[in-house]
Coordinates of C-alpha atoms in Angstrom, one line a residue:
M839 CA -101.0 -21.0 -28.5
H840 CA -104.1 -22.8 -26.7
I841 CA -107.2 -20.9 -25.6
L842 CA -109.8 -22.6 -23.5
I843 CA -113.3 -21.7 -24.3
I844 CA -116.3 -22.2 -21.4
G845 CA -119.7 -22.4 -23.6
C846 CA -120.7 -23.9 -26.9
G847 CA -123.4 -21.4 -27.7
L848 CA -122.8 -18.7 -30.2
A849 CA -119.9 -16.7 -28.7
G850 CA -118.4 -20.0 -27.8
L851 CA -118.3 -21.3 -31.1
S852 CA -117.5 -18.0 -32.9
A853 CA -114.7 -17.8 -30.4
A854 CA -113.6 -21.3 -31.2
I855 CA -113.5 -20.7 -34.8
T856 CA -112.0 -17.5 -34.7
A857 CA -109.2 -19.2 -33.0
A858 CA -108.6 -21.8 -35.2
K859 CA -108.2 -19.6 -38.4
A860 CA -105.8 -17.9 -36.3
G861 CA -103.7 -20.7 -36.1
C862 CA -104.4 -21.6 -32.4
T863 CA -106.1 -24.5 -30.8
A864 CA -109.1 -24.5 -28.6
S865 CA -110.8 -26.2 -26.2
V866 CA -114.9 -25.8 -25.8
L867 CA -115.8 -26.8 -22.6
A868 CA -119.6 -27.2 -21.9
P869 CA -122.2 -29.6 -19.9
L870 CA -124.2 -30.4 -23.1
P871 CA -123.9 -30.1 -26.9
P872 CA -124.3 -27.0 -29.1
E873 CA -127.7 -28.3 -30.2
R874 CA -128.7 -27.8 -26.3
S875 CA -127.3 -24.3 -25.8
E876 CA -129.4 -21.2 -24.8
S877 CA -128.6 -20.0 -28.0
V878 CA -130.9 -22.4 -29.8
L879 CA -133.7 -20.6 -28.3
A880 CA -133.0 -17.3 -29.7
A881 CA -136.4 -16.8 -31.9
G882 CA -136.4 -13.2 -33.5
G883 CA -133.4 -12.3 -35.2
I884 CA -129.8 -10.8 -35.8
N885 CA -129.6 -7.0 -36.3
A886 CA -127.5 -5.5 -39.4
A887 CA -128.4 -2.5 -41.3
L888 CA -128.5 -4.1 -44.5
N889 CA -130.4 -1.1 -46.1
T890 CA -132.3 -3.6 -48.5
K891 CA -135.8 -2.0 -48.2
G892 CA -135.4 1.3 -49.3
Q893 CA -135.6 3.0 -46.1
D894 CA -131.9 4.7 -46.2
D895 CA -130.8 2.5 -43.2
S896 CA -127.3 2.8 -42.1
W897 CA -124.6 1.6 -39.5
Q898 CA -124.8 4.9 -38.0
Q899 CA -128.6 4.8 -37.2
H900 CA -128.2 1.3 -36.0
F901 CA -125.6 2.8 -33.6
R902 CA -127.6 5.6 -32.5
D903 CA -130.9 3.2 -31.6
T904 CA -129.1 0.9 -29.6
M905 CA -127.3 3.8 -27.5
K906 CA -130.5 5.4 -26.8
A907 CA -132.2 1.9 -26.2
G908 CA -129.2 1.3 -23.8
A909 CA -129.9 4.5 -22.3
D910 CA -126.5 6.1 -22.9
L911 CA -125.2 3.4 -20.5
A912 CA -122.9 1.4 -23.0
D913 CA -119.2 2.1 -24.7
E914 CA -120.0 4.3 -27.7
A915 CA -116.6 2.9 -28.9
A916 CA -117.7 -0.6 -28.3
V917 CA -121.2 -0.6 -30.0
R918 CA -119.9 1.7 -32.8
N919 CA -117.5 -1.7 -33.8
L920 CA -120.5 -3.8 -33.5
T921 CA -123.0 -2.0 -35.7
E922 CA -120.4 -1.2 -38.0
H923 CA -119.2 -4.5 -38.9
A924 CA -122.7 -5.9 -38.6
P925 CA -123.4 -6.1 -42.5
A926 CA -120.0 -7.6 -43.4
L927 CA -121.3 -10.2 -40.5
I928 CA -124.2 -11.2 -42.2
R929 CA -123.0 -11.8 -45.5
E930 CA -120.1 -13.3 -44.0
L931 CA -122.4 -15.9 -42.1
A932 CA -125.0 -16.0 -45.4
A933 CA -121.7 -17.3 -47.3
A934 CA -120.9 -19.6 -45.0
G935 CA -124.2 -21.7 -45.7
I936 CA -126.1 -20.3 -42.6
V937 CA -129.9 -20.1 -43.6
F938 CA -131.9 -17.1 -43.4
S939 CA -135.3 -16.1 -44.9
R940 CA -134.9 -14.5 -47.9
D941 CA -136.8 -11.7 -50.1
K942 CA -137.9 -11.9 -53.1
E943 CA -134.3 -10.5 -54.3
G944 CA -132.7 -13.3 -52.5
N945 CA -131.4 -10.7 -50.0
P946 CA -131.6 -12.0 -46.4
D947 CA -135.3 -10.8 -45.5
L948 CA -135.8 -7.8 -42.8
R949 CA -138.6 -7.3 -40.3
Y950 CA -138.9 -4.5 -37.6
F951 CA -137.7 -5.0 -34.1
G952 CA -138.6 -3.2 -31.0
G953 CA -136.8 0.5 -30.7
Q954 CA -135.9 0.5 -34.1
R955 CA -137.8 2.3 -37.0
K956 CA -136.1 0.7 -39.9
M957 CA -136.3 -2.7 -40.9
R958 CA -132.7 -4.4 -40.1
T959 CA -133.6 -7.7 -38.2
V960 CA -132.4 -10.8 -40.5
Y961 CA -134.4 -13.9 -39.2
A962 CA -135.5 -17.8 -40.2
K963 CA -139.0 -17.6 -39.3
A964 CA -138.5 -17.4 -35.7
G965 CA -136.0 -19.9 -35.3
I966 CA -132.5 -17.7 -35.7
G967 CA -130.9 -19.5 -33.2
K968 CA -131.3 -23.1 -34.7
Q969 CA -130.0 -21.7 -37.5
L970 CA -127.0 -19.9 -36.3
V971 CA -125.8 -22.7 -33.9
S972 CA -126.6 -25.3 -36.3
G973 CA -124.4 -23.3 -39.2
L974 CA -121.9 -22.5 -36.7
T975 CA -121.6 -26.1 -35.2
A976 CA -120.7 -27.3 -38.8
I977 CA -118.2 -24.8 -39.5
A978 CA -116.7 -25.8 -36.0
R979 CA -116.8 -29.7 -36.7
R980 CA -114.4 -29.2 -39.7
Y981 CA -111.9 -27.5 -37.8
E982 CA -112.5 -30.3 -35.0
A983 CA -111.8 -32.9 -37.7
E984 CA -108.5 -31.3 -38.4
G985 CA -107.6 -31.2 -34.8
K986 CA -107.7 -27.4 -34.1
I987 CA -111.2 -27.5 -31.6
Q988 CA -111.7 -29.9 -29.2
L989 CA -115.2 -30.2 -27.6
L990 CA -115.0 -31.2 -24.1
L991 CA -118.4 -32.0 -23.2
H992 CA -120.1 -32.4 -19.6
R993 CA -117.8 -30.6 -17.9
K994 CA -118.6 -27.8 -15.4
F995 CA -116.1 -25.2 -14.5
L996 CA -115.2 -24.8 -10.8
R997 CA -112.3 -22.2 -10.2
F998 CA -109.8 -20.5 -12.7
I999 CA -106.3 -21.3 -11.6
P1000 CA -103.8 -18.0 -11.7
A1001 CA -100.1 -17.6 -12.3
G1002 CA -99.0 -14.4 -10.4
E1003 CA -102.0 -12.1 -11.3
R1004 CA -102.8 -13.7 -15.1
F1005 CA -104.9 -16.7 -15.9
A1006 CA -103.0 -20.0 -16.1
G1007 CA -105.6 -23.1 -15.9
A1008 CA -109.2 -24.0 -14.5
V1009 CA -110.5 -27.0 -12.8
V1010 CA -113.7 -28.6 -14.3
E1011 CA -115.7 -31.5 -13.0
N1012 CA -116.4 -34.2 -15.3
T1013 CA -120.3 -34.8 -14.8
V1014 CA -119.8 -38.5 -16.3
S1015 CA -117.1 -39.7 -14.1
G1016 CA -117.6 -37.4 -11.1
T1017 CA -113.6 -36.6 -11.5
L1018 CA -111.9 -33.4 -11.3
E1019 CA -109.6 -32.2 -14.0
Y1020 CA -107.0 -29.5 -14.5
L1021 CA -107.1 -27.8 -17.7
S1022 CA -103.9 -25.3 -18.6
A1023 CA -104.5 -23.1 -21.5
D1024 CA -103.1 -19.7 -22.4
A1025 CA -106.2 -17.9 -22.2
L1026 CA -110.1 -18.4 -21.4
I1027 CA -112.9 -16.9 -23.2
V1028 CA -116.1 -17.2 -21.5
G1029 CA -119.0 -17.6 -23.2
S1030 CA -121.3 -19.1 -20.7
G1031 CA -124.5 -17.1 -21.2
G1032 CA -126.6 -15.3 -18.6
M1033 CA -127.6 -15.5 -15.3
S1034 CA -130.9 -17.3 -15.6
G1035 CA -129.8 -19.7 -12.2
L1036 CA -130.8 -16.8 -10.0
F1037 CA -134.5 -16.9 -10.6
P1038 CA -137.1 -19.5 -10.3
K1039 CA -138.3 -19.2 -14.1
T1040 CA -137.0 -17.1 -16.9
T1041 CA -137.0 -17.5 -20.8
G1042 CA -133.6 -19.0 -20.6
S1043 CA -132.2 -22.7 -20.6
C1044 CA -131.6 -24.3 -17.0
V1045 CA -128.3 -24.9 -18.6
S1046 CA -127.3 -20.9 -18.7
S1047 CA -127.6 -21.3 -15.0
G1048 CA -125.1 -18.3 -14.3
S1049 CA -122.7 -20.7 -12.2
V1050 CA -119.3 -19.7 -14.2
S1051 CA -120.0 -16.0 -13.9
A1052 CA -120.8 -16.5 -10.1
S1053 CA -117.5 -18.3 -9.7
L1054 CA -115.4 -15.9 -11.1
F1055 CA -117.1 -13.2 -9.3
A1056 CA -116.6 -15.0 -6.2
S1057 CA -112.7 -15.2 -7.3
G1058 CA -112.5 -11.5 -7.6
I1059 CA -113.4 -10.8 -11.2
E1060 CA -115.7 -7.7 -11.8
M1061 CA -118.8 -7.5 -12.7
G1062 CA -120.8 -4.4 -14.3
N1063 CA -124.5 -3.4 -14.1
L1064 CA -125.6 -6.4 -12.4
E1065 CA -129.1 -4.2 -11.5
M1066 CA -130.3 -4.1 -15.5
I1067 CA -132.5 -7.3 -16.1
Q1068 CA -134.6 -7.3 -19.2
Y1069 CA -138.0 -8.4 -18.5
H1070 CA -139.1 -9.3 -22.0
P1071 CA -142.8 -8.0 -22.4
T1072 CA -144.6 -11.0 -23.9
T1073 CA -144.3 -14.4 -21.8
F1074 CA -146.4 -16.9 -20.5
E1075 CA -145.9 -19.6 -17.6
T1076 CA -145.8 -23.0 -17.6
P1077 CA -144.8 -25.4 -14.6
Q1078 CA -141.3 -25.5 -15.6
K1079 CA -140.4 -22.1 -17.0
R1080 CA -141.6 -18.9 -18.5
M1081 CA -142.2 -19.3 -22.6
L1082 CA -141.2 -16.5 -24.7
I1083 CA -143.5 -15.2 -27.4
S1084 CA -141.1 -13.2 -29.9
E1085 CA -140.8 -10.0 -30.5
A1086 CA -141.2 -11.0 -34.1
A1087 CA -144.9 -11.1 -33.3
R1088 CA -145.2 -7.3 -32.6
G1089 CA -142.6 -7.0 -35.4
E1090 CA -145.2 -8.2 -38.4
G1091 CA -147.8 -6.1 -36.6
G1092 CA -149.1 -7.9 -33.3
R1093 CA -151.5 -5.9 -31.1
L1094 CA -151.2 -5.5 -27.2
F1095 CA -154.3 -4.4 -25.4
T1096 CA -156.5 -4.8 -22.1
I1097 CA -160.1 -4.2 -21.5
R1098 CA -161.4 -0.7 -20.0
N1099 CA -164.6 0.2 -19.7
G1100 CA -166.0 -2.8 -21.6
Q1101 CA -163.9 -2.2 -24.6
R1102 CA -160.3 -2.8 -26.0
W1103 CA -158.0 -0.3 -25.0
Y1104 CA -154.8 -0.6 -27.2
F1105 CA -153.0 1.0 -24.4
M1106 CA -149.3 1.5 -26.1
E1107 CA -150.6 2.8 -29.2
E1108 CA -152.5 5.4 -26.9
W1109 CA -149.3 6.1 -24.8
Y1110 CA -146.8 5.9 -27.7
G1111 CA -148.3 6.1 -31.0
K1112 CA -148.9 3.9 -33.8
N1113 CA -145.4 2.2 -33.3
G1114 CA -146.1 2.0 -29.4
N1115 CA -145.8 -1.7 -29.5
L1116 CA -142.5 -1.7 -30.8
M1117 CA -141.3 0.6 -28.4
P1118 CA -138.0 -0.7 -26.3
R1119 CA -138.5 -3.7 -23.8
D1120 CA -138.0 -1.9 -20.9
I1121 CA -140.8 0.7 -21.9
V1122 CA -143.4 -1.9 -22.9
S1123 CA -142.8 -4.0 -19.9
Q1124 CA -142.9 -1.1 -17.1
S1125 CA -146.2 -0.2 -19.3
I1126 CA -147.7 -3.6 -18.7
Y1127 CA -146.8 -3.6 -15.0
K1128 CA -148.6 -0.2 -14.9
V1129 CA -151.5 -1.7 -16.6
C1130 CA -151.8 -4.9 -14.2
H1131 CA -150.6 -3.5 -10.9
D1132 CA -151.2 0.4 -10.8
M1133 CA -154.2 0.3 -12.9
K1134 CA -155.5 -3.0 -11.9
L1135 CA -156.6 -3.4 -15.4
G1136 CA -155.1 -6.6 -16.3
L1137 CA -157.4 -9.2 -18.7
D1138 CA -159.6 -11.4 -17.0
G1139 CA -158.6 -9.6 -13.6
K1140 CA -155.4 -11.3 -13.7
N1141 CA -151.6 -10.0 -14.5
Q1142 CA -151.8 -10.1 -18.0
V1143 CA -152.6 -8.4 -21.1
G1144 CA -153.8 -9.7 -24.5
L1145 CA -151.5 -10.0 -27.9
D1146 CA -153.6 -10.4 -30.8
L1147 CA -152.3 -11.6 -33.9
S1148 CA -155.8 -12.7 -35.4
F1149 CA -156.3 -10.1 -37.9
L1150 CA -152.6 -10.9 -39.5
S1151 CA -152.9 -13.3 -42.6
D1152 CA -152.5 -17.1 -42.3
D1153 CA -149.3 -16.7 -44.2
I1154 CA -147.8 -14.5 -41.6
V1155 CA -149.2 -16.6 -38.4
H1156 CA -148.5 -19.8 -39.5
G1157 CA -145.4 -19.2 -41.9
K1158 CA -143.2 -16.4 -40.4
L1159 CA -144.6 -17.0 -37.3
K1160 CA -144.8 -20.6 -37.1
E1161 CA -142.6 -21.2 -34.2
I1162 CA -145.0 -18.9 -32.0
A1163 CA -147.8 -20.7 -33.5
D1164 CA -146.7 -23.8 -32.6
I1165 CA -145.6 -22.9 -29.0
T1166 CA -148.8 -21.2 -28.1
Q1167 CA -150.9 -24.5 -29.4
T1168 CA -148.7 -26.7 -27.5
Y1169 CA -148.8 -25.1 -24.3
L1170 CA -151.6 -23.0 -24.1
G1171 CA -154.0 -25.0 -26.9
L1172 CA -154.9 -21.8 -28.7
D1173 CA -154.5 -21.0 -32.5
P1174 CA -153.4 -17.4 -32.5
K1175 CA -155.1 -16.7 -35.4
K1176 CA -158.2 -17.0 -33.9
E1177 CA -157.7 -16.4 -30.0
V1178 CA -155.7 -13.9 -28.2
I1179 CA -152.4 -14.8 -26.5
P1180 CA -152.3 -13.8 -22.9
V1181 CA -148.9 -12.4 -21.8
Y1182 CA -146.9 -10.9 -18.9
P1183 CA -143.1 -9.9 -18.6
G1184 CA -140.7 -12.4 -17.7
V1185 CA -136.8 -12.4 -17.0
H1186 CA -135.4 -12.6 -20.4
Y1187 CA -131.5 -11.4 -20.6
F1188 CA -129.4 -9.9 -18.3
M1189 CA -127.3 -6.9 -19.9
G1190 CA -125.0 -6.5 -17.0
G1191 CA -122.7 -9.6 -16.3
I1192 CA -118.9 -9.9 -16.3
L1193 CA -117.2 -6.3 -17.0
T1194 CA -115.1 -5.9 -20.2
D1195 CA -113.5 -3.3 -22.2
R1196 CA -114.3 -2.9 -25.8
N1197 CA -111.8 -5.6 -26.9
H1198 CA -113.5 -8.3 -24.6
R1199 CA -110.9 -8.2 -21.9
T1200 CA -111.9 -8.3 -18.1
S1201 CA -110.3 -7.5 -14.9
I1202 CA -108.2 -10.6 -14.8
P1203 CA -105.5 -10.7 -17.3
G1204 CA -106.0 -13.7 -19.8
I1205 CA -109.6 -13.7 -18.9
Y1206 CA -111.9 -12.8 -21.7
A1207 CA -115.9 -12.7 -21.9
A1208 CA -118.5 -12.6 -24.5
G1209 CA -122.2 -13.0 -25.2
G1210 CA -125.3 -13.0 -22.7
C1211 CA -122.3 -13.2 -19.4
A1212 CA -120.5 -10.1 -20.6
C1213 CA -121.4 -6.1 -19.6
I1214 CA -120.6 -4.6 -23.1
Y1215 CA -122.9 -3.9 -26.0
H1216 CA -126.4 -3.5 -24.1
G1217 CA -126.0 -0.8 -21.4
A1218 CA -129.6 -0.1 -19.6
N1219 CA -131.5 -2.2 -22.0
R1220 CA -131.3 -4.3 -25.0
L1221 CA -132.5 -4.1 -28.5
G1222 CA -133.9 -7.6 -29.7
G1223 CA -131.9 -8.8 -32.1
N1224 CA -128.9 -7.3 -30.8
S1225 CA -127.8 -10.2 -28.7
T1226 CA -127.5 -12.8 -31.4
L1227 CA -125.4 -9.9 -33.1
G1228 CA -123.3 -9.2 -30.0
A1229 CA -122.7 -13.0 -29.3
V1230 CA -121.1 -13.9 -32.5
F1231 CA -119.4 -10.6 -32.8
G1232 CA -118.3 -10.4 -29.3
G1233 CA -116.9 -14.1 -29.1
R1234 CA -114.9 -13.1 -32.6
T1235 CA -113.6 -10.0 -31.0
A1236 CA -112.7 -11.9 -27.3
A1237 CA -110.6 -14.7 -29.8
E1238 CA -108.5 -11.9 -31.9
T1239 CA -108.2 -10.1 -28.4
A1240 CA -107.1 -13.1 -26.5
F1241 CA -104.4 -13.7 -29.5
A1242 CA -103.1 -10.7 -29.8
D1243 CA -102.9 -10.3 -26.4
G1244 CA -101.2 -14.1 -26.0
Q1245 CA -98.3 -13.0 -28.7
C1246 CA -97.0 -10.9 -26.0
H1247 CA -97.0 -13.1 -23.2
H1248 CA -95.7 -16.5 -22.5
L1249 CA -96.1 -18.2 -19.2
S1250 CA -92.4 -19.5 -17.8
E1251 CA -92.1 -23.2 -17.0
N1252 CA -92.0 -22.5 -13.2
A1253 CA -95.2 -20.5 -13.3
G1254 CA -97.0 -23.3 -15.2
H1255 CA -95.6 -26.0 -12.6
A1256 CA -96.6 -23.7 -9.5
A1257 CA -100.1 -23.1 -11.3
E1258 CA -100.5 -27.0 -11.5
E1259 CA -99.5 -27.5 -8.0
S1260 CA -102.2 -24.8 -7.0
A1261 CA -104.9 -27.2 -9.0
R1262 CA -103.8 -30.4 -7.4
A1263 CA -104.4 -28.9 -3.9
L1264 CA -107.6 -26.8 -4.7
M1265 CA -108.7 -30.5 -6.0
R1266 CA -107.5 -32.4 -2.9
D1267 CA -109.5 -29.4 -0.9
L1268 CA -112.6 -29.9 -3.2
Q1269 CA -112.6 -33.8 -3.2
G1270 CA -112.2 -33.2 0.7
K1271 CA -115.5 -31.4 0.8
A1272 CA -117.3 -34.7 0.1
G1273 CA -119.7 -35.5 2.4
T1274 CA -119.9 -32.3 4.4
G1275 CA -122.7 -30.1 4.9
K1276 CA -126.0 -30.9 5.6
E1277 CA -128.7 -29.4 3.1
R1278 CA -129.5 -30.2 -0.3
P1279 CA -128.0 -27.8 -2.8
G1280 CA -131.4 -27.7 -4.5
Q1281 CA -133.5 -26.4 -1.9
I1282 CA -130.8 -23.7 -0.8
L1283 CA -130.9 -22.2 -4.4
S1284 CA -134.4 -22.4 -4.8
D1285 CA -134.4 -20.2 -1.4
I1286 CA -131.9 -17.8 -3.2
Q1287 CA -134.0 -17.6 -6.4
N1288 CA -137.0 -16.6 -4.3
A1289 CA -135.2 -13.8 -2.4
V1290 CA -133.8 -12.4 -5.9
S1291 CA -137.0 -12.7 -7.8
Q1292 CA -139.3 -11.3 -5.3
H1293 CA -137.1 -7.8 -4.6
L1294 CA -135.6 -7.7 -8.2
G1295 CA -138.4 -7.1 -10.3
I1296 CA -139.8 -5.0 -13.2
V1297 CA -140.3 -2.1 -10.6
R1298 CA -138.0 -2.1 -7.3
S1299 CA -137.4 0.1 -4.2
A1300 CA -135.0 0.6 -1.5
D1301 CA -137.1 -1.1 1.5
G1302 CA -137.5 -4.5 -1.4
L1303 CA -133.9 -4.3 -2.2
E1304 CA -132.7 -4.2 1.2
T1305 CA -135.0 -7.2 2.6
G1306 CA -133.9 -9.0 -0.4
E1307 CA -130.2 -8.9 1.1
T1308 CA -131.1 -9.6 4.2
L1309 CA -132.6 -12.9 3.2
L1310 CA -129.6 -13.7 1.4
A1311 CA -127.1 -13.0 4.3
Q1312 CA -129.2 -15.3 6.4
I1313 CA -129.0 -18.0 3.6
G1314 CA -125.3 -17.2 3.7
D1315 CA -125.5 -19.2 7.1
R1316 CA -126.7 -22.6 5.6
K1317 CA -124.0 -25.5 4.6
P1318 CA -124.8 -27.1 0.9
Y1319 CA -124.2 -31.1 1.2
F1320 CA -120.9 -31.5 -1.0
S1321 CA -121.7 -35.3 -3.0
A1322 CA -118.8 -37.0 -4.4
G1323 CA -119.0 -36.6 -8.0
H1324 CA -121.7 -33.2 -7.8
I1325 CA -118.9 -30.8 -5.9
A1326 CA -120.1 -28.4 -8.7
D1327 CA -123.6 -28.2 -7.6
A1328 CA -122.7 -27.3 -3.8
L1329 CA -119.9 -24.9 -4.9
A1330 CA -122.6 -23.0 -7.3
V1331 CA -125.0 -22.5 -4.5
Q1332 CA -122.4 -20.8 -2.5
D1333 CA -121.1 -18.8 -5.2
L1334 CA -124.5 -17.8 -6.9
R1335 CA -125.7 -16.2 -3.3
L1336 CA -123.0 -14.1 -3.6
L1337 CA -123.6 -13.0 -7.2
G1338 CA -127.3 -12.5 -6.3
S1339 CA -126.0 -10.2 -2.9
A1340 CA -124.4 -8.2 -5.7
M1341 CA -127.5 -7.8 -7.8
L1342 CA -129.6 -6.8 -5.3
S1343 CA -126.6 -4.1 -3.8
S1344 CA -126.0 -2.7 -7.7
A1345 CA -129.8 -2.2 -7.8
L1346 CA -129.9 -0.2 -4.3
F1347 CA -126.6 1.5 -5.3
R1348 CA -128.0 2.9 -8.5
R1349 CA -130.3 5.7 -7.1
E1350 CA -132.0 6.4 -10.4
S1351 CA -134.0 4.9 -12.8
R1352 CA -132.9 4.2 -16.3
G1353 CA -134.1 1.4 -18.8
S1354 CA -134.6 -1.4 -17.4
H1355 CA -134.2 -0.3 -13.5
A1356 CA -137.0 1.0 -12.2
R1357 CA -137.2 2.4 -8.5
T1358 CA -140.4 3.8 -7.0
D1359 CA -138.1 5.9 -4.5
F1360 CA -135.8 7.4 -7.3
P1361 CA -138.0 7.8 -10.2
Q1362 CA -135.8 10.1 -12.6
R1363 CA -133.2 9.5 -14.6
D1364 CA -130.0 10.9 -13.1
D1365 CA -127.3 11.7 -15.8
V1366 CA -125.2 13.6 -13.1
N1367 CA -124.4 11.1 -10.6
F1368 CA -125.5 7.8 -12.5
K1369 CA -124.4 8.1 -16.2
A1370 CA -121.8 5.5 -14.8
T1371 CA -121.3 1.6 -14.8
C1372 CA -121.9 0.3 -11.2
A1373 CA -119.0 -2.1 -11.0
A1374 CA -119.1 -4.9 -8.5
K1375 CA -116.1 -6.8 -6.6
F1376 CA -115.9 -9.6 -3.9
Q1377 CA -113.0 -8.9 -2.2
N1378 CA -112.0 -8.7 1.7
G1379 CA -114.9 -11.1 2.0
R1380 CA -117.7 -8.9 1.2
V1381 CA -119.3 -7.7 -2.0
C1382 CA -118.4 -4.1 -2.9
I1383 CA -119.6 -1.6 -5.2
Q1384 CA -118.6 1.3 -6.7
K1385 CA -119.1 3.9 -10.0
E1386 CA -116.8 3.0 -12.8
E1387 CA -116.4 5.2 -15.6
I1388 CA -118.0 3.7 -19.0
G1389 CA -115.8 2.3 -21.4
R1390 CA -113.0 1.6 -18.9
T1391 CA -109.9 -0.3 -20.6
F1392 CA -108.4 -3.3 -18.8
D1393 CA -104.9 -4.4 -18.7
A1394 CA -103.8 -7.3 -21.3
G1395 CA -101.3 -8.4 -18.8

């Protein structure tokens, strides 16, 4: 059995390794090598109830914290599976040589993270992503040497090719040669990351543009809970992006404040008690928004508050939080041991994405999704440390499911030939577009990003969402220039406009406030009408949104 995997971050690497162990071959498709994937940016840690701190922790408590933070919008069975297997997964990763910070007893060390009252976030100072990616890459390289994994770099996914209703292969663009290629496979696992390309500045990587998810959406795959966008509470802006100040800073004791009546006001502690700085991210971000916009109390008259680490020991600030100290010194020119870090929420993670069932199947048989591109574990808000866990465990589960489904499905020779002919026809059509269109794709994309970001912020309203939809509809009349060798860029702009429209429509459809989705016109949570998945699909030339039962199961084909 041969599996095509899109993305070489944590989800893609985990899926490839699992497939190789099962006796499959895997081709991993990515524009850049693993060391350049968005997963490398993960700073805080990876969650597991190891219970090594004498706090009587358990996977059941991890499960409850995850469900509560996600405002009960995640599939209970999927979250139970994730949290129950997390401790064994950490032990397996450690045994494989992945480096974690250690406590005095030699166990992987743990720290507090938002929304969790127990220490269960395994870390490597503030660079967990680098360690996980490096470790999994080393394992994947061994299978690559055995011919079980093939890394196909400098490729961009364009379209999947079906055989009947099932996946049969994919058309991709080689960004070095500029040629189009058809890759046949028995299954497709998507681990392409979130949808950062729909916003002008996020904490994510520009590589994680969302173009793969957008392409799949344009081709009919269902998406879920696209309105659920996590604004990380502590970021700051640079000319290129928003830089993340990891939740690890508050996990080690950092405090948020602003100035009120001439004195420091630790607003999170006043509103939520002594652990207020470690409330779930949606609550912290919405609280900072309230301080800055509703109360007009932003620090120094700007939309920002202060993060104080100065009272922490030098061993913590320049040891455990070294990466944070380096970032603030490099980009802000300040030492957090001596000066306050100015922060404000920034787009960080997408709880919504490609809709999957608890086994990571999608609405298209033969296509699976895991990691930041998938809607499965996080509901309406993600706990810090659960994204890395969900990516590694999700990639593994997706590969196991793909292998099990593949044992019951075999594409006929005639179907395979028909799929290849469809691919060749598509490639001729795309190549024929070269030289057509009028506008630079980058300019159209910039306008799409502005329309989405201005109307899909921390707080939303019907008027703003409808305005955003109108702007995107108008952009649909503009034609991107298809340049030979850069077909993917023009195609992505068209697809991302549709996906952006689905995001706005999903937020308009959900007439309540839940988790990261805050509506000024519907400020209350409504479990009667909206304790459900908002499913989005592009069909018959239009974006359709409807409610689906949480935990929907898809056909294996």
